[in-house]
């Protein structure tokens, strides 16, 4: 990869993480501001109480104390503003200038302190501390960091010329400041690139986790849902139904189970095609799903048969629901065939003190459904134990 292509790639990556970097900078400012305020207050106390017989040193101490007092006020405002911005969901465009503005202000303040220090000893510690602190605390894009450090060094070089008359000392300070500025810019660039790589890696990991979760949900749906209607499949229905039955036994609550079959479904497929048959099944599923509670297990058993388990439901309520479903479908034309559907329903109701099995309920509902078909379709038939016994006796005779 050429240098030009690499710079273009870095520019794209920088733009992608700019908001994350800004939020990280706001957090850093909100925390660092109070630390800086504490240090400023300490300097104000120490230098504000110094007394010298020498007027030059006294003036120097007063200037240092005043500079730290001013910076304490600035950092108090910065910390408050950073916290206010952190609490906002969408950051205003002007917020991006806060880290750069604070960085420039800190470096300018350090240049002033360095100029004050030349009156007593010629130290560069104020500028060195600030130049290193800025890239350590704040993330600035590489070109911004390099430009900022270059301007800071240029400003310091000019200021030093005003306060230092010794050419050798001036050259030494300028070169030392240049080295500090270059190292600070390098630290800033390295920290920024590390942040960019880490942020992009975290995003890629988050996207991968999201895709895995989506695939997991998709696989779970494939394992438990009927792909045509979106209802539970037989296996998932049996699992949920066993839990409902166990709860009904413990709490001694009534329940009901109904089995629904679309009348003349084969004729729909033969006359109008399988897409019309699929549309009919989806309409039945939608009608049933709208009429029940979310806690009622509803499934497509296969073909044109559906099953619904109704916990905490008495015989009258179950009959009313079955008839409501039947009438709703009978009165709702299916666009694919230009006519409404009719269905036959087999209903089984269970008293509160009974202990049925799921296999038994399904068998009884199937017998009631068969009776509804035999009696002319488009009706609801409730399973009756005595009638079933008479039918079995007649069949055996």
Tab-separated table of N, CA, C and O in Angstrom, residues 70-148:
chain	number	residue	atom	x	y	z
A	70	UNK	N	-6.417	31.511	37.411
A	70	UNK	CA	-7.187	31.665	36.179
A	70	UNK	C	-7.468	30.302	35.536
A	70	UNK	O	-8.576	30.028	35.064
A	71	UNK	N	-6.453	29.423	35.521
A	71	UNK	CA	-6.651	28.093	34.934
A	71	UNK	C	-7.648	27.268	35.742
A	71	UNK	O	-8.423	26.481	35.172
A	72	UNK	N	-7.676	27.454	37.066
A	72	UNK	CA	-8.647	26.738	37.884
A	72	UNK	C	-10.064	27.110	37.483
A	72	UNK	O	-10.948	26.247	37.373
A	73	UNK	N	-10.294	28.397	37.233
A	73	UNK	CA	-11.617	28.852	36.805
A	73	UNK	C	-11.974	28.252	35.445
A	73	UNK	O	-13.090	27.765	35.218
A	74	UNK	N	-10.997	28.276	34.529
A	74	UNK	CA	-11.234	27.731	33.189
A	74	UNK	C	-11.567	26.243	33.260
A	74	UNK	O	-12.492	25.758	32.598
A	75	UNK	N	-10.848	25.491	34.079
A	75	UNK	CA	-11.084	24.053	34.164
A	75	UNK	C	-12.393	23.732	34.876
A	75	UNK	O	-13.032	22.710	34.577
A	76	UNK	N	-12.798	24.583	35.816
A	76	UNK	CA	-14.113	24.395	36.431
A	76	UNK	C	-15.213	24.499	35.378
A	76	UNK	O	-16.140	23.679	35.328
A	77	UNK	N	-15.111	25.525	34.541
A	77	UNK	CA	-16.094	25.699	33.468
A	77	UNK	C	-16.016	24.536	32.477
A	77	UNK	O	-17.041	24.020	32.019
A	78	UNK	N	-14.789	24.104	32.164
A	78	UNK	CA	-14.605	22.992	31.223
A	78	UNK	C	-15.239	21.711	31.760
A	78	UNK	O	-15.931	20.992	31.033
A	79	UNK	N	-14.991	21.397	33.023
A	79	UNK	CA	-15.568	20.196	33.619
A	79	UNK	C	-17.081	20.227	33.627
A	79	UNK	O	-17.742	19.223	33.312
A	80	UNK	N	-17.651	21.381	33.967
A	80	UNK	CA	-19.112	21.520	33.985
A	80	UNK	C	-19.682	21.350	32.580
A	80	UNK	O	-20.673	20.639	32.369
A	81	UNK	N	-19.037	21.998	31.599
A	81	UNK	CA	-19.520	21.913	30.219
A	81	UNK	C	-19.402	20.495	29.681
A	81	UNK	O	-20.306	19.996	28.990
A	82	UNK	N	-18.294	19.812	29.996
A	82	UNK	CA	-18.116	18.431	29.526
A	82	UNK	C	-19.188	17.517	30.088
A	82	UNK	O	-19.718	16.645	29.379
A	83	UNK	N	-19.538	17.691	31.349
A	83	UNK	CA	-20.588	16.859	31.949
A	83	UNK	C	-21.951	17.138	31.328
A	83	UNK	O	-22.762	16.229	31.130
A	84	UNK	N	-22.212	18.397	31.042
A	84	UNK	CA	-23.481	18.742	30.397
A	84	UNK	C	-23.577	18.098	29.011
A	84	UNK	O	-24.629	17.571	28.629
A	85	UNK	N	-22.486	18.138	28.264
A	85	UNK	CA	-22.489	17.557	26.930
A	85	UNK	C	-22.589	16.031	26.998
A	85	UNK	O	-23.230	15.404	26.141
A	86	UNK	N	-21.950	15.418	27.995
A	86	UNK	CA	-22.027	13.966	28.157
A	86	UNK	C	-23.458	13.489	28.329
A	86	UNK	O	-23.821	12.396	27.888
A	87	UNK	N	-24.263	14.302	29.004
A	87	UNK	CA	-25.639	13.894	29.303
A	87	UNK	C	-26.559	13.984	28.090
A	87	UNK	O	-27.679	13.485	28.123
A	88	UNK	N	-26.095	14.603	27.014
A	88	UNK	CA	-26.925	14.772	25.835
A	88	UNK	C	-26.801	13.558	24.923
A	88	UNK	O	-25.732	12.989	24.755
A	89	UNK	N	-27.930	13.177	24.330
A	89	UNK	CA	-27.895	12.046	23.408
A	89	UNK	C	-27.183	12.397	22.115
A	89	UNK	O	-26.283	11.692	21.663
A	90	UNK	N	-27.592	13.509	21.501
A	90	UNK	CA	-26.967	13.966	20.257
A	90	UNK	C	-26.081	15.167	20.586
A	90	UNK	O	-26.532	16.136	21.191
A	91	UNK	N	-24.841	15.090	20.178
A	91	UNK	CA	-23.888	16.165	20.475
A	91	UNK	C	-23.975	17.252	19.410
A	91	UNK	O	-24.032	16.950	18.212
A	92	UNK	N	-23.985	18.521	19.806
A	92	UNK	CA	-23.962	19.601	18.812
A	92	UNK	C	-22.626	19.632	18.084
A	92	UNK	O	-21.608	19.167	18.595
A	93	UNK	N	-22.632	20.197	16.886
A	93	UNK	CA	-21.410	20.239	16.083
A	93	UNK	C	-20.303	21.025	16.794
A	93	UNK	O	-19.117	20.697	16.669
A	94	UNK	N	-20.698	22.037	17.557
A	94	UNK	CA	-19.699	22.870	18.234
A	94	UNK	C	-18.947	22.102	19.313
A	94	UNK	O	-17.851	22.514	19.717
A	95	UNK	N	-19.510	20.988	19.795
A	95	UNK	CA	-18.847	20.224	20.853
A	95	UNK	C	-17.503	19.683	20.403
A	95	UNK	O	-16.599	19.465	21.215
A	96	UNK	N	-17.343	19.473	19.089
A	96	UNK	CA	-16.081	18.928	18.578
A	96	UNK	C	-14.920	19.881	18.799
A	96	UNK	O	-13.757	19.460	18.809
A	97	UNK	N	-15.215	21.161	18.991
A	97	UNK	CA	-14.151	22.148	19.178
A	97	UNK	C	-13.680	22.231	20.621
A	97	UNK	O	-12.630	22.835	20.885
A	98	UNK	N	-14.412	21.646	21.555
A	98	UNK	CA	-14.036	21.781	22.968
A	98	UNK	C	-12.682	21.146	23.272
A	98	UNK	O	-11.816	21.799	23.884
A	99	UNK	N	-12.416	19.882	22.889
A	99	UNK	CA	-11.095	19.308	23.190
A	99	UNK	C	-9.951	20.093	22.565
A	99	UNK	O	-8.909	20.308	23.205
A	100	UNK	N	-10.125	20.535	21.312
A	100	UNK	CA	-9.073	21.312	20.654
A	100	UNK	C	-8.882	22.659	21.345
A	100	UNK	O	-7.744	23.092	21.583
A	101	UNK	N	-9.992	23.297	21.705
A	101	UNK	CA	-9.892	24.593	22.375
A	101	UNK	C	-9.204	24.484	23.723
A	101	UNK	O	-8.352	25.319	24.073
A	102	UNK	N	-9.545	23.449	24.486
A	102	UNK	CA	-8.910	23.256	25.791
A	102	UNK	C	-7.427	22.957	25.612
A	102	UNK	O	-6.579	23.463	26.354
A	103	UNK	N	-7.085	22.127	24.612
A	103	UNK	CA	-5.679	21.803	24.364
A	103	UNK	C	-4.883	23.057	24.035
A	103	UNK	O	-3.782	23.276	24.575
A	104	UNK	N	-5.416	23.886	23.143
A	104	UNK	CA	-4.721	25.124	22.775
A	104	UNK	C	-4.602	26.055	23.974
A	104	UNK	O	-3.562	26.709	24.174
A	105	UNK	N	-5.652	26.117	24.781
A	105	UNK	CA	-5.623	26.993	25.950
A	105	UNK	C	-4.581	26.532	26.963
A	105	UNK	O	-3.835	27.354	27.529
A	106	UNK	N	-4.515	25.226	27.198
A	106	UNK	CA	-3.539	24.679	28.151
A	106	UNK	C	-2.115	24.949	27.665
A	106	UNK	O	-1.232	25.350	28.449
A	107	UNK	N	-1.870	24.734	26.372
A	107	UNK	CA	-0.528	24.990	25.842
A	107	UNK	C	-0.183	26.476	25.905
A	107	UNK	O	0.957	26.848	26.240
A	108	UNK	N	-1.143	27.340	25.588
A	108	UNK	CA	-0.889	28.784	25.694
A	108	UNK	C	-0.604	29.203	27.125
A	108	UNK	O	0.288	30.036	27.389
A	109	UNK	N	-1.362	28.621	28.061
A	109	UNK	CA	-1.135	28.902	29.483
A	109	UNK	C	0.247	28.422	29.919
A	109	UNK	O	0.965	29.103	30.653
A	110	UNK	N	0.660	27.245	29.427
A	110	UNK	CA	1.984	26.720	29.769
A	110	UNK	C	3.088	27.587	29.178
A	110	UNK	O	4.153	27.778	29.809
A	111	UNK	N	2.870	28.127	27.994
A	111	UNK	CA	3.863	29.041	27.391
A	111	UNK	C	4.017	30.289	28.251
A	111	UNK	O	5.139	30.778	28.489
A	112	UNK	N	2.886	30.805	28.759
A	112	UNK	CA	2.959	31.991	29.630
A	112	UNK	C	3.721	31.673	30.916
A	112	UNK	O	4.568	32.461	31.364
A	113	UNK	N	3.431	30.512	31.528
A	113	UNK	CA	4.160	30.132	32.747
A	113	UNK	C	5.655	29.959	32.471
A	113	UNK	O	6.503	30.353	33.286
A	114	UNK	N	5.968	29.381	31.311
A	114	UNK	CA	7.376	29.211	30.952
A	114	UNK	C	8.058	30.563	30.816
A	114	UNK	O	9.219	30.737	31.242
A	115	UNK	N	7.355	31.511	30.230
A	115	UNK	CA	7.923	32.857	30.107
A	115	UNK	C	8.144	33.470	31.484
A	115	UNK	O	9.171	34.130	31.735
A	116	UNK	N	7.196	33.271	32.416
A	116	UNK	CA	7.367	33.794	33.776
A	116	UNK	C	8.592	33.166	34.439
A	116	UNK	O	9.363	33.847	35.133
A	117	UNK	N	8.776	31.848	34.229
A	117	UNK	CA	9.880	31.136	34.888
A	117	UNK	C	11.248	31.605	34.435
A	117	UNK	O	12.250	31.385	35.138
A	118	UNK	N	11.336	32.217	33.282
A	118	UNK	CA	12.645	32.685	32.805
A	118	UNK	C	13.206	33.802	33.675
A	118	UNK	O	14.417	34.058	33.649
A	119	UNK	N	12.353	34.397	34.464
A	119	UNK	CA	12.819	35.491	35.320
A	119	UNK	C	13.659	34.985	36.478
A	119	UNK	O	14.456	35.740	37.051
A	120	UNK	N	13.509	33.681	36.858
A	120	UNK	CA	14.240	33.200	38.027
A	120	UNK	C	15.152	32.011	37.746
A	120	UNK	O	16.049	31.717	38.521
A	121	UNK	N	14.923	31.289	36.648
A	121	UNK	CA	15.787	30.123	36.481
A	121	UNK	C	15.807	29.527	35.101
A	121	UNK	O	16.599	28.632	34.820
A	122	UNK	N	14.951	29.938	34.229
A	122	UNK	CA	14.974	29.433	32.871
A	122	UNK	C	14.466	28.022	32.713
A	122	UNK	O	14.993	27.246	31.910
A	123	UNK	N	13.438	27.642	33.461
A	123	UNK	CA	12.895	26.287	33.366
A	123	UNK	C	11.880	26.177	32.237
A	123	UNK	O	11.137	27.128	31.944
A	124	UNK	N	11.846	24.997	31.607
A	124	UNK	CA	10.843	24.688	30.579
A	124	UNK	C	9.802	23.687	31.081
A	124	UNK	O	9.021	23.151	30.294
A	125	UNK	N	9.792	23.416	32.379
A	125	UNK	CA	8.949	22.339	32.918
A	125	UNK	C	7.461	22.570	32.666
A	125	UNK	O	6.716	21.614	32.412
A	126	UNK	N	7.007	23.794	32.724
A	126	UNK	CA	5.583	24.060	32.501
A	126	UNK	C	5.162	23.635	31.095
A	126	UNK	O	4.140	22.966	30.899
A	127	UNK	N	5.985	24.009	30.106
A	127	UNK	CA	5.649	23.644	28.725
A	127	UNK	C	5.783	22.145	28.516
A	127	UNK	O	4.926	21.525	27.862
A	128	UNK	N	6.823	21.524	29.076
A	128	UNK	CA	7.023	20.087	28.920
A	128	UNK	C	5.848	19.314	29.515
A	128	UNK	O	5.306	18.390	28.895
A	129	UNK	N	5.418	19.704	30.716
A	129	UNK	CA	4.290	19.020	31.365
A	129	UNK	C	3.018	19.128	30.541
A	129	UNK	O	2.286	18.149	30.342
A	130	UNK	N	2.755	20.339	30.042
A	130	UNK	CA	1.528	20.546	29.265
A	130	UNK	C	1.584	19.810	27.932
A	130	UNK	O	0.588	19.208	27.492
A	131	UNK	N	2.758	19.864	27.275
A	131	UNK	CA	2.889	19.221	25.970
A	131	UNK	C	2.686	17.711	26.071
A	131	UNK	O	2.125	17.088	25.154
A	132	UNK	N	3.118	17.108	27.160
A	132	UNK	CA	2.926	15.663	27.333
A	132	UNK	C	1.518	15.359	27.815
A	132	UNK	O	0.905	14.357	27.426
A	133	UNK	N	0.959	16.215	28.668
A	133	UNK	CA	-0.369	15.965	29.231
A	133	UNK	C	-1.467	16.007	28.165
A	133	UNK	O	-2.421	15.217	28.217
A	134	UNK	N	-1.341	16.921	27.191
A	134	UNK	CA	-2.398	17.074	26.185
A	134	UNK	C	-2.633	15.782	25.404
A	134	UNK	O	-3.771	15.299	25.323
A	135	UNK	N	-1.617	15.152	24.783
A	135	UNK	CA	-1.890	13.914	24.040
A	135	UNK	C	-2.224	12.721	24.925
A	135	UNK	O	-2.844	11.759	24.465
A	136	UNK	N	-1.792	12.759	26.201
A	136	UNK	CA	-2.106	11.648	27.100
A	136	UNK	C	-3.575	11.697	27.518
A	136	UNK	O	-4.250	10.660	27.596
A	137	UNK	N	-4.092	12.893	27.770
A	137	UNK	CA	-5.467	13.036	28.266
A	137	UNK	C	-6.483	13.083	27.134
A	137	UNK	O	-7.562	12.485	27.227
A	138	UNK	N	-6.138	13.763	26.029
A	138	UNK	CA	-7.106	14.003	24.967
A	138	UNK	C	-6.685	13.339	23.666
A	138	UNK	O	-5.501	13.248	23.348
A	139	UNK	N	-7.696	12.865	22.924
A	139	UNK	CA	-7.469	12.266	21.614
A	139	UNK	C	-7.752	13.294	20.531
A	139	UNK	O	-8.884	13.765	20.400
A	140	UNK	N	-6.716	13.635	19.780
A	140	UNK	CA	-6.871	14.548	18.650
A	140	UNK	C	-6.380	13.845	17.398
A	140	UNK	O	-5.415	13.072	17.438
A	141	UNK	N	-7.038	14.110	16.281
A	141	UNK	CA	-6.626	13.493	15.029
A	141	UNK	C	-5.181	13.868	14.716
A	141	UNK	O	-4.724	14.965	15.053
A	142	UNK	N	-4.429	12.967	14.080
A	142	UNK	CA	-2.995	13.185	13.873
A	142	UNK	C	-2.638	14.531	13.263
A	142	UNK	O	-1.735	15.220	13.750
A	143	UNK	N	-3.327	14.930	12.192
A	143	UNK	CA	-2.955	16.200	11.572
A	143	UNK	C	-3.241	17.378	12.488
A	143	UNK	O	-2.538	18.385	12.473
A	144	UNK	N	-4.282	17.244	13.315
A	144	UNK	CA	-4.599	18.301	14.270
A	144	UNK	C	-3.542	18.349	15.362
A	144	UNK	O	-3.069	19.430	15.742
A	145	UNK	N	-3.155	17.185	15.866
A	145	UNK	CA	-2.147	17.139	16.920
A	145	UNK	C	-0.805	17.682	16.430
A	145	UNK	O	-0.142	18.470	17.125
A	146	UNK	N	-0.380	17.273	15.248
A	146	UNK	CA	0.899	17.742	14.704
A	146	UNK	C	0.863	19.251	14.488
A	146	UNK	O	1.812	19.974	14.839
A	147	UNK	N	-0.240	19.740	13.923
A	147	UNK	CA	-0.355	21.182	13.687
A	147	UNK	C	-0.351	21.953	15.006
A	147	UNK	O	0.307	23.001	15.131
A	148	UNK	N	-1.081	21.442	15.997
A	148	UNK	CA	-1.157	22.119	17.288
A	148	UNK	C	0.217	22.203	17.942
A	148	UNK	O	0.609	23.261	18.467
